[in-house]
mmCIF file of C-alpha atoms in Angstrom:
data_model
loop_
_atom_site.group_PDB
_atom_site.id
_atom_site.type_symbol
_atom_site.label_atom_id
_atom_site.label_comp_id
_atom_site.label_asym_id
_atom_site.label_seq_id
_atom_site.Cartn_x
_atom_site.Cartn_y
_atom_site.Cartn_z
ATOM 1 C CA UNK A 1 -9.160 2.160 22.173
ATOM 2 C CA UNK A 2 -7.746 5.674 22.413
ATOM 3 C CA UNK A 3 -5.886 6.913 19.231
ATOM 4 C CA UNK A 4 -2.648 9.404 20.582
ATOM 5 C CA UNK A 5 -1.633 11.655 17.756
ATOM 6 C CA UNK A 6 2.500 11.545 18.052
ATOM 7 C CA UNK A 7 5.351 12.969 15.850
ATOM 8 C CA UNK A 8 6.424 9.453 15.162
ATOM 9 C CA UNK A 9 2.698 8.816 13.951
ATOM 10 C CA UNK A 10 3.029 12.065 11.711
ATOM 11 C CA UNK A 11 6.248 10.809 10.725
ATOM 12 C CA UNK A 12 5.087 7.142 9.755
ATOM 13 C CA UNK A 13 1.927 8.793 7.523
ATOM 14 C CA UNK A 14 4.168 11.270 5.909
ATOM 15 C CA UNK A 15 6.390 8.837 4.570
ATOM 16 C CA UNK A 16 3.461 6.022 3.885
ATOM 17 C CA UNK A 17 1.930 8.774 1.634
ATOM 18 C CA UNK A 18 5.076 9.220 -0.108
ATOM 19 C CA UNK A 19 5.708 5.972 -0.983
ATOM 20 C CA UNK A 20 1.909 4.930 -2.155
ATOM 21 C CA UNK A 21 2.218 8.497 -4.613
ATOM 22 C CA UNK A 22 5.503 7.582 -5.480
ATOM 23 C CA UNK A 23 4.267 3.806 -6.395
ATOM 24 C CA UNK A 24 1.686 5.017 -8.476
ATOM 25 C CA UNK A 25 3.378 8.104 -10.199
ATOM 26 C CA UNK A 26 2.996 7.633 -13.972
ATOM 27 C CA UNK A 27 6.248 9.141 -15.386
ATOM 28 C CA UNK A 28 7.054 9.308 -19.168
ATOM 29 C CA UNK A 29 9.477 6.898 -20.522
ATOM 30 C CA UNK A 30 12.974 8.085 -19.679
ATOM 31 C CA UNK A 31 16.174 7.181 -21.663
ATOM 32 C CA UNK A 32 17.534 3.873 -21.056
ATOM 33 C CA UNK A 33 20.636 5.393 -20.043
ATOM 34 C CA UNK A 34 19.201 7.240 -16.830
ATOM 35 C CA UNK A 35 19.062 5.299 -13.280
ATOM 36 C CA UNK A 36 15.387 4.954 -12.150
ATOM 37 C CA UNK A 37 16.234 5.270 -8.298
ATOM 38 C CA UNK A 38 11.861 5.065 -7.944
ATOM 39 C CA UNK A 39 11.760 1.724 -6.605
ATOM 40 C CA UNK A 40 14.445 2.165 -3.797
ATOM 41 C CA UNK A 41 12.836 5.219 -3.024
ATOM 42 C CA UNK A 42 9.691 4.029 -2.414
ATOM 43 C CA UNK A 43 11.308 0.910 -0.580
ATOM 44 C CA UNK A 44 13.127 3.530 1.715
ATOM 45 C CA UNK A 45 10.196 5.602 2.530
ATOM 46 C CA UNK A 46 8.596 2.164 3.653
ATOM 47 C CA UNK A 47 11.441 1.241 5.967
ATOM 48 C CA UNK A 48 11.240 4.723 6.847
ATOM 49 C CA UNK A 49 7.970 4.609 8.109
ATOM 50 C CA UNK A 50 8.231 1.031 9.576
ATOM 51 C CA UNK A 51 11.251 2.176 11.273
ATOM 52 C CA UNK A 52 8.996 5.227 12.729
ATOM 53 C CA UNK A 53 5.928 3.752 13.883
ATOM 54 C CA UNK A 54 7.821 0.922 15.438
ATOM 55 C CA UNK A 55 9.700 3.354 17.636
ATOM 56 C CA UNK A 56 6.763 5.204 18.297
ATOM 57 C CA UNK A 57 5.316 2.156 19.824
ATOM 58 C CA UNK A 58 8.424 1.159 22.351
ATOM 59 C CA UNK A 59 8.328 5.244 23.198
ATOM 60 C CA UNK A 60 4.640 4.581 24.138
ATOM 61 C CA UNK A 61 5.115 1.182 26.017
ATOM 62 C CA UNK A 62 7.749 2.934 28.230
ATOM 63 C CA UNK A 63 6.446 6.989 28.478
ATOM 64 C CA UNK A 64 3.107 6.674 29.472
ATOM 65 C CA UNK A 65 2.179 10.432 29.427
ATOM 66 C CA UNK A 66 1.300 12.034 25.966
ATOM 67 C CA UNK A 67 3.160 15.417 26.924
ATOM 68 C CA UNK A 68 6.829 13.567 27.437
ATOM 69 C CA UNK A 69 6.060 11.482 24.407
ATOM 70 C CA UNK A 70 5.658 14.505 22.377
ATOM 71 C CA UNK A 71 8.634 16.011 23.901
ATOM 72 C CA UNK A 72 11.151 12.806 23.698
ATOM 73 C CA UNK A 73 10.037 12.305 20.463
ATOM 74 C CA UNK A 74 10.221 15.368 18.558
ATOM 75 C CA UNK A 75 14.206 15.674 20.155
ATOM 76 C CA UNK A 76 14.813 12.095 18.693
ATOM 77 C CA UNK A 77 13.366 13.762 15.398
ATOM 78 C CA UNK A 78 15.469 16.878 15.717
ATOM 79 C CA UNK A 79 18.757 14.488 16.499
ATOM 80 C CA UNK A 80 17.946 12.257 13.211
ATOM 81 C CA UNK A 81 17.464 15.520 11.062
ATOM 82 C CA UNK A 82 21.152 17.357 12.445
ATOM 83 C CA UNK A 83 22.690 13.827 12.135
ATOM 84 C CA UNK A 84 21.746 13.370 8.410
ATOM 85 C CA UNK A 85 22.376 17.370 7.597
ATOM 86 C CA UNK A 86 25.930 16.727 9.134
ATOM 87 C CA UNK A 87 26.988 13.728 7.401
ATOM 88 C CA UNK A 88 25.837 15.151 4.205
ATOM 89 C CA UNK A 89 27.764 18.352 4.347
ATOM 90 C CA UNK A 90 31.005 15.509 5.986
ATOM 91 C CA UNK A 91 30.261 13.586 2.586
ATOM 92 C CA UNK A 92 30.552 16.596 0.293
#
């Protein structure tokens, strides 16, 4: 089996890592009147990657040369990021 290094695969370890560090961050006791937002975070960095490496296998059943998965992917990539940068700034 041939392993194809993808931006979806980058994409899927980043946010893996993330959530395993994030799982097993020791943090000191906080004040019970603060939020911890660390289990949703982790739980969204899951779905995240899920999300990611799920994609990244329907891109591969369907594009079956590495160069135009690269390039399909890394625009669906660039699309998420401006999409999330312009509902934030539509939110605020």
């Amino acid at each position: 089996m041939k392993v194809k290094l993808t931006p979806l695969n980058i994409i899927s370890a980043i946010f893996i890592t993330i959530a395993v560090v994030m799982l097993f961050e020791k943090r000191p006791p906080s004040h019970a009147h603060v939020i911890d937002l660390k289990a949703i975070l982790v739980g969204f960095s899951l779905v995240i990657a899920v999300v990611a490496f799920v994609s990244d296998q329907i891109f591969r059943k369907f594009i079956p040369e590495l160069k135009k998965i690269w390039i399909i992917e890394c625009t669906v990539i660039l699309f998420t990021v401006l999409l999330f940068i312009i509902i934030k700034v539509s939110i605020n």
